[in-house]
Short mmCIF file of C-alpha atoms in Angstrom, two decimals:
data_model
loop_
_atom_site.label_atom_id
_atom_site.label_comp_id
_atom_site.label_asym_id
_atom_site.label_seq_id
_atom_site.Cartn_x
_atom_site.Cartn_y
_atom_site.Cartn_z
CA ASP A 307 4.60 -8.08 8.10
CA GLY A 308 3.09 -11.53 8.79
CA GLY A 309 4.06 -14.42 6.56
CA ILE A 310 5.41 -12.33 3.71
CA THR A 311 9.14 -11.98 3.20
CA GLN A 312 11.01 -9.77 0.79
CA SER A 313 14.69 -9.97 -0.01
CA PRO A 314 17.05 -8.36 -0.07
CA LYS A 315 16.23 -5.46 2.25
CA TYR A 316 18.65 -3.18 0.39
CA LEU A 317 19.78 -3.61 -3.22
CA PHE A 318 22.20 -1.60 -5.26
CA ARG A 319 22.22 -1.74 -9.02
CA LYS A 320 24.53 -0.33 -11.63
CA GLU A 321 22.97 1.32 -14.63
CA GLY A 322 22.18 -1.17 -17.38
CA GLN A 323 21.79 -4.15 -15.04
CA ASN A 324 18.68 -6.22 -14.46
CA VAL A 325 17.92 -7.09 -10.85
CA THR A 326 15.34 -9.42 -9.32
CA LEU A 327 13.48 -8.74 -6.08
CA SER A 328 12.10 -11.69 -4.18
CA CYS A 329 8.66 -11.96 -2.58
CA GLU A 330 7.61 -15.13 -0.77
CA GLN A 331 4.47 -15.83 1.25
CA ASN A 332 3.32 -18.73 3.42
CA LEU A 333 -0.22 -17.43 3.92
CA ASN A 334 -1.68 -19.60 1.13
CA HIS A 335 -3.03 -16.43 -0.47
CA ASP A 336 -3.99 -16.52 -4.11
CA ALA A 337 -3.40 -12.91 -5.12
CA MET A 338 -0.06 -11.09 -4.99
CA TYR A 339 0.88 -7.51 -5.88
CA TRP A 340 3.97 -5.39 -6.49
CA TYR A 341 4.00 -1.68 -5.67
CA ARG A 342 6.54 1.06 -6.10
CA GLN A 343 6.82 3.89 -3.55
CA ASP A 344 8.87 7.04 -4.17
CA PRO A 345 9.94 9.27 -1.25
CA GLY A 346 7.01 11.05 0.35
CA GLN A 347 4.57 9.49 -2.09
CA GLY A 348 1.85 6.86 -2.09
CA LEU A 349 1.99 3.41 -3.66
CA ARG A 350 1.70 2.74 -7.37
CA LEU A 351 0.78 -0.69 -8.71
CA ILE A 352 3.35 -2.36 -10.98
CA TYR A 353 1.97 -5.87 -11.54
CA TYR A 354 -0.47 -8.22 -9.87
CA SER A 355 -1.31 -11.90 -10.06
CA GLN A 356 -4.57 -13.50 -9.04
CA ILE A 357 -3.53 -17.07 -9.67
CA VAL A 358 -0.51 -19.17 -10.54
CA ASN A 359 0.78 -18.76 -14.10
CA ASP A 360 -1.27 -15.61 -14.64
CA PHE A 361 -0.48 -11.94 -14.05
CA GLN A 362 -1.60 -8.51 -15.24
CA LYS A 363 0.03 -5.15 -15.69
CA GLY A 364 -0.70 -2.43 -13.21
CA ASP A 365 -0.39 1.32 -13.70
CA ILE A 366 3.38 1.51 -14.15
CA ALA A 367 4.49 -1.86 -15.63
CA GLU A 368 6.96 -0.48 -18.19
CA GLY A 369 10.51 -1.58 -17.44
CA TYR A 370 9.41 -4.35 -15.07
CA SER A 371 8.65 -8.05 -15.48
CA VAL A 372 7.23 -10.72 -13.18
CA SER A 373 6.55 -14.46 -13.06
CA ARG A 374 4.17 -16.59 -10.97
CA GLU A 375 5.33 -20.18 -11.29
CA LYS A 376 4.43 -21.05 -7.69
CA LYS A 377 1.64 -19.83 -5.43
CA GLU A 378 4.17 -18.84 -2.77
CA SER A 379 6.45 -16.76 -4.95
CA PHE A 380 6.07 -13.63 -7.10
CA PRO A 381 9.51 -12.26 -8.09
CA LEU A 382 9.85 -8.84 -9.70
CA THR A 383 12.61 -8.08 -12.20
CA VAL A 384 13.61 -4.48 -12.69
CA THR A 385 15.09 -4.32 -16.17
CA SER A 386 17.51 -1.86 -17.70
CA ALA A 387 14.54 -0.41 -19.57
CA GLN A 388 13.29 1.13 -16.30
CA LYS A 389 14.87 4.57 -16.48
CA ASN A 390 14.38 5.66 -12.88
CA PRO A 391 14.31 2.51 -10.75
CA THR A 392 15.50 3.99 -7.44
CA ALA A 393 12.54 3.48 -5.10
CA PHE A 394 11.07 1.41 -2.28
CA TYR A 395 9.35 -1.75 -3.57
CA LEU A 396 6.55 -3.41 -1.64
CA CYS A 397 4.94 -6.79 -2.17
CA ALA A 398 1.46 -7.57 -0.88
CA THR A 399 -1.04 -10.42 -0.87
CA THR A 400 -4.76 -10.90 -0.40
CA GLY A 401 -6.67 -14.07 0.35
CA GLY A 402 -8.02 -16.18 3.13
CA GLY A 403 -11.17 -14.89 4.79
CA SER A 404 -11.02 -11.45 3.26
CA THR A 405 -9.97 -10.64 -0.23
CA ASP A 406 -10.25 -6.91 0.40
CA THR A 407 -7.42 -6.39 2.90
CA GLN A 408 -3.85 -6.43 1.64
CA TYR A 409 -0.97 -7.78 3.72
CA PHE A 410 2.43 -6.25 3.04
CA GLY A 411 5.97 -7.45 3.19
CA PRO A 412 8.77 -5.34 4.74
CA GLY A 413 9.93 -3.91 1.39
CA THR A 414 13.14 -3.73 -0.63
CA ARG A 415 14.94 -0.44 -1.14
CA LEU A 416 16.59 -0.34 -4.58
CA THR A 417 19.25 2.24 -5.35
CA VAL A 418 20.85 2.75 -8.74
CA LEU A 419 24.48 3.75 -8.53
CA SER B 1322 -4.18 12.43 -10.11
CA GLN B 1323 -4.64 9.60 -7.65
CA GLN B 1324 -8.01 8.17 -6.65
CA GLY B 1325 -7.39 8.87 -3.00
CA GLU B 1326 -5.95 12.17 -1.81
CA GLU B 1327 -5.15 12.73 1.83
CA ASP B 1328 -5.33 16.02 3.63
CA PRO B 1329 -3.28 17.36 5.32
CA GLN B 1330 -0.01 16.07 3.87
CA ALA B 1331 1.64 16.44 7.27
CA LEU B 1332 0.40 16.84 10.84
CA SER B 1333 2.30 17.56 14.05
CA ILE B 1334 0.57 17.15 17.43
CA GLN B 1335 1.35 16.70 21.09
CA GLU B 1336 0.95 13.35 22.79
CA GLY B 1337 -2.60 13.02 24.12
CA GLU B 1338 -4.16 15.18 21.43
CA ASN B 1339 -6.42 13.87 18.69
CA ALA B 1340 -5.26 13.56 15.09
CA THR B 1341 -7.69 13.88 12.19
CA MET B 1342 -6.90 13.29 8.56
CA ASN B 1343 -9.13 13.23 5.51
CA CYS B 1344 -9.28 11.33 2.26
CA SER B 1345 -11.12 12.27 -0.90
CA TYR B 1346 -11.71 10.04 -3.88
CA LYS B 1347 -13.27 10.30 -7.33
CA THR B 1348 -15.01 7.09 -8.42
CA SER B 1349 -17.61 4.80 -6.85
CA ILE B 1350 -16.11 2.39 -4.33
CA ASN B 1351 -16.87 -0.94 -2.68
CA ASN B 1352 -14.80 -0.11 0.35
CA LEU B 1353 -12.23 2.30 1.73
CA GLN B 1354 -9.33 1.22 3.88
CA TRP B 1355 -6.74 2.97 6.05
CA TYR B 1356 -3.19 1.72 6.40
CA ARG B 1357 -0.25 2.83 8.55
CA GLN B 1358 3.39 2.84 7.50
CA ASN B 1359 6.27 3.31 9.89
CA SER B 1360 9.36 4.78 8.31
CA GLY B 1361 11.07 2.34 5.93
CA ARG B 1362 8.61 -0.46 6.65
CA GLY B 1363 5.69 -2.17 4.96
CA LEU B 1364 2.09 -1.03 5.35
CA VAL B 1365 -0.17 -2.36 8.10
CA HIS B 1366 -3.93 -2.56 7.64
CA LEU B 1367 -5.85 -0.51 10.24
CA ILE B 1368 -9.51 -0.53 9.33
CA LEU B 1369 -11.89 -1.14 6.43
CA ILE B 1370 -15.22 0.58 5.94
CA ARG B 1371 -17.69 -0.57 3.29
CA SER B 1372 -19.66 1.72 1.04
CA ASN B 1373 -22.90 1.03 2.94
CA GLU B 1374 -21.35 1.96 6.28
CA ARG B 1375 -21.04 5.49 7.67
CA GLU B 1376 -18.85 5.05 10.73
CA LYS B 1377 -16.59 2.40 12.19
CA HIS B 1378 -14.50 2.16 15.35
CA SER B 1379 -11.46 0.11 16.25
CA GLY B 1380 -9.77 0.87 19.56
CA ARG B 1381 -8.63 4.51 19.40
CA LEU B 1382 -9.46 4.75 15.68
CA ARG B 1383 -12.67 6.17 14.29
CA VAL B 1384 -13.37 6.20 10.56
CA THR B 1385 -16.23 7.93 8.81
CA LEU B 1386 -17.34 7.62 5.22
CA ASP B 1387 -19.53 10.03 3.27
CA THR B 1388 -20.18 8.52 -0.16
CA SER B 1389 -22.18 11.57 -1.28
CA LYS B 1390 -19.09 13.74 -0.80
CA LYS B 1391 -16.70 10.94 -1.76
CA SER B 1392 -14.69 11.50 1.40
CA SER B 1393 -13.52 9.72 4.51
CA SER B 1394 -11.85 10.76 7.73
CA LEU B 1395 -9.60 8.93 10.16
CA LEU B 1396 -9.51 10.11 13.77
CA ILE B 1397 -6.88 8.87 16.19
CA THR B 1398 -7.84 9.73 19.74
CA ALA B 1399 -5.45 10.26 22.66
CA SER B 1400 -2.40 10.00 20.39
CA ARG B 1401 0.83 8.39 21.52
CA ALA B 1402 4.40 8.79 20.32
CA ALA B 1403 4.08 5.30 18.80
CA ASP B 1404 1.37 6.64 16.47
CA THR B 1405 4.07 8.57 14.59
CA ALA B 1406 3.81 7.20 11.07
CA SER B 1407 2.39 7.85 7.61
CA TYR B 1408 -1.25 7.03 7.10
CA PHE B 1409 -2.70 6.07 3.73
CA CYS B 1410 -6.22 5.67 2.52
CA ALA B 1411 -6.88 3.08 -0.18
CA THR B 1412 -10.02 2.67 -2.20
CA GLY B 1413 -11.45 -0.48 -3.72
CA PRO B 1414 -13.29 0.77 -6.81
CA VAL B 1415 -16.52 -0.92 -7.83
CA LYS B 1416 -15.23 -2.08 -11.18
CA ALA B 1417 -11.64 -2.94 -10.23
CA ALA B 1418 -10.39 -6.32 -11.40
CA GLY B 1419 -8.19 -8.38 -9.15
CA ASN B 1420 -9.28 -6.64 -5.94
CA LYS B 1421 -6.93 -3.82 -6.81
CA LEU B 1422 -6.62 -0.91 -4.43
CA THR B 1423 -5.70 2.65 -5.27
CA PHE B 1424 -3.62 4.42 -2.64
CA GLY B 1425 -3.43 8.09 -1.85
CA GLY B 1426 -0.28 10.06 -1.15
CA GLY B 1427 -0.52 9.74 2.61
CA THR B 1428 -0.55 11.96 5.70
CA ARG B 1429 2.66 12.06 7.75
CA VAL B 1430 1.83 12.29 11.43
CA LEU B 1431 4.36 13.31 14.08
CA VAL B 1432 3.32 12.86 17.70
CA LYS B 1433 5.61 14.78 20.01
CA PRO B 1434 6.09 13.46 23.55
#
């Protein structure tokens, strides 16, 4: 998991609540990504950011929001508009010598009660 | 459907045997990567093969790439119980902004001792 931390490891949300997932990195990487993984499935891109104060929607951005105020941090907010938020959320970065390889955090498992 | 599709979806082998899994994709790529995910954890990068390469080795891993067939294979030789994990291929399309990767659905490998 390298220098990427995600918190919390487990998160429970009541319907109608917004929750924010944390992703922090000390790798000095420019690009950061948020993915959603459903059981037995691959990863789907939610949002990504190539540089501070800039981010773009991925394939499934509806019901999610992000910010990139600092290079080290890329928090993801799951809003009440996301109708089926129960999933495993993974944050990743690229940078340094290779911009092709992605480095992943340990993930946050979100469950809606 | 996803850019990368792995086959088989699941694989069960005895320790010491070889494990082979395949990945097919649809669009032109710059590179293809393989990642491993242990249950409930983040993904770990295994190997990257570029579009102008046909074969690459790393330890007990061997990856091939056939761009004419838009397919790749990952071979794990002399498998160990610790190789039990899900394996994902990820493609870096030629025209993808932000170094985005597209992940397949994964192959779940069980290595029995």
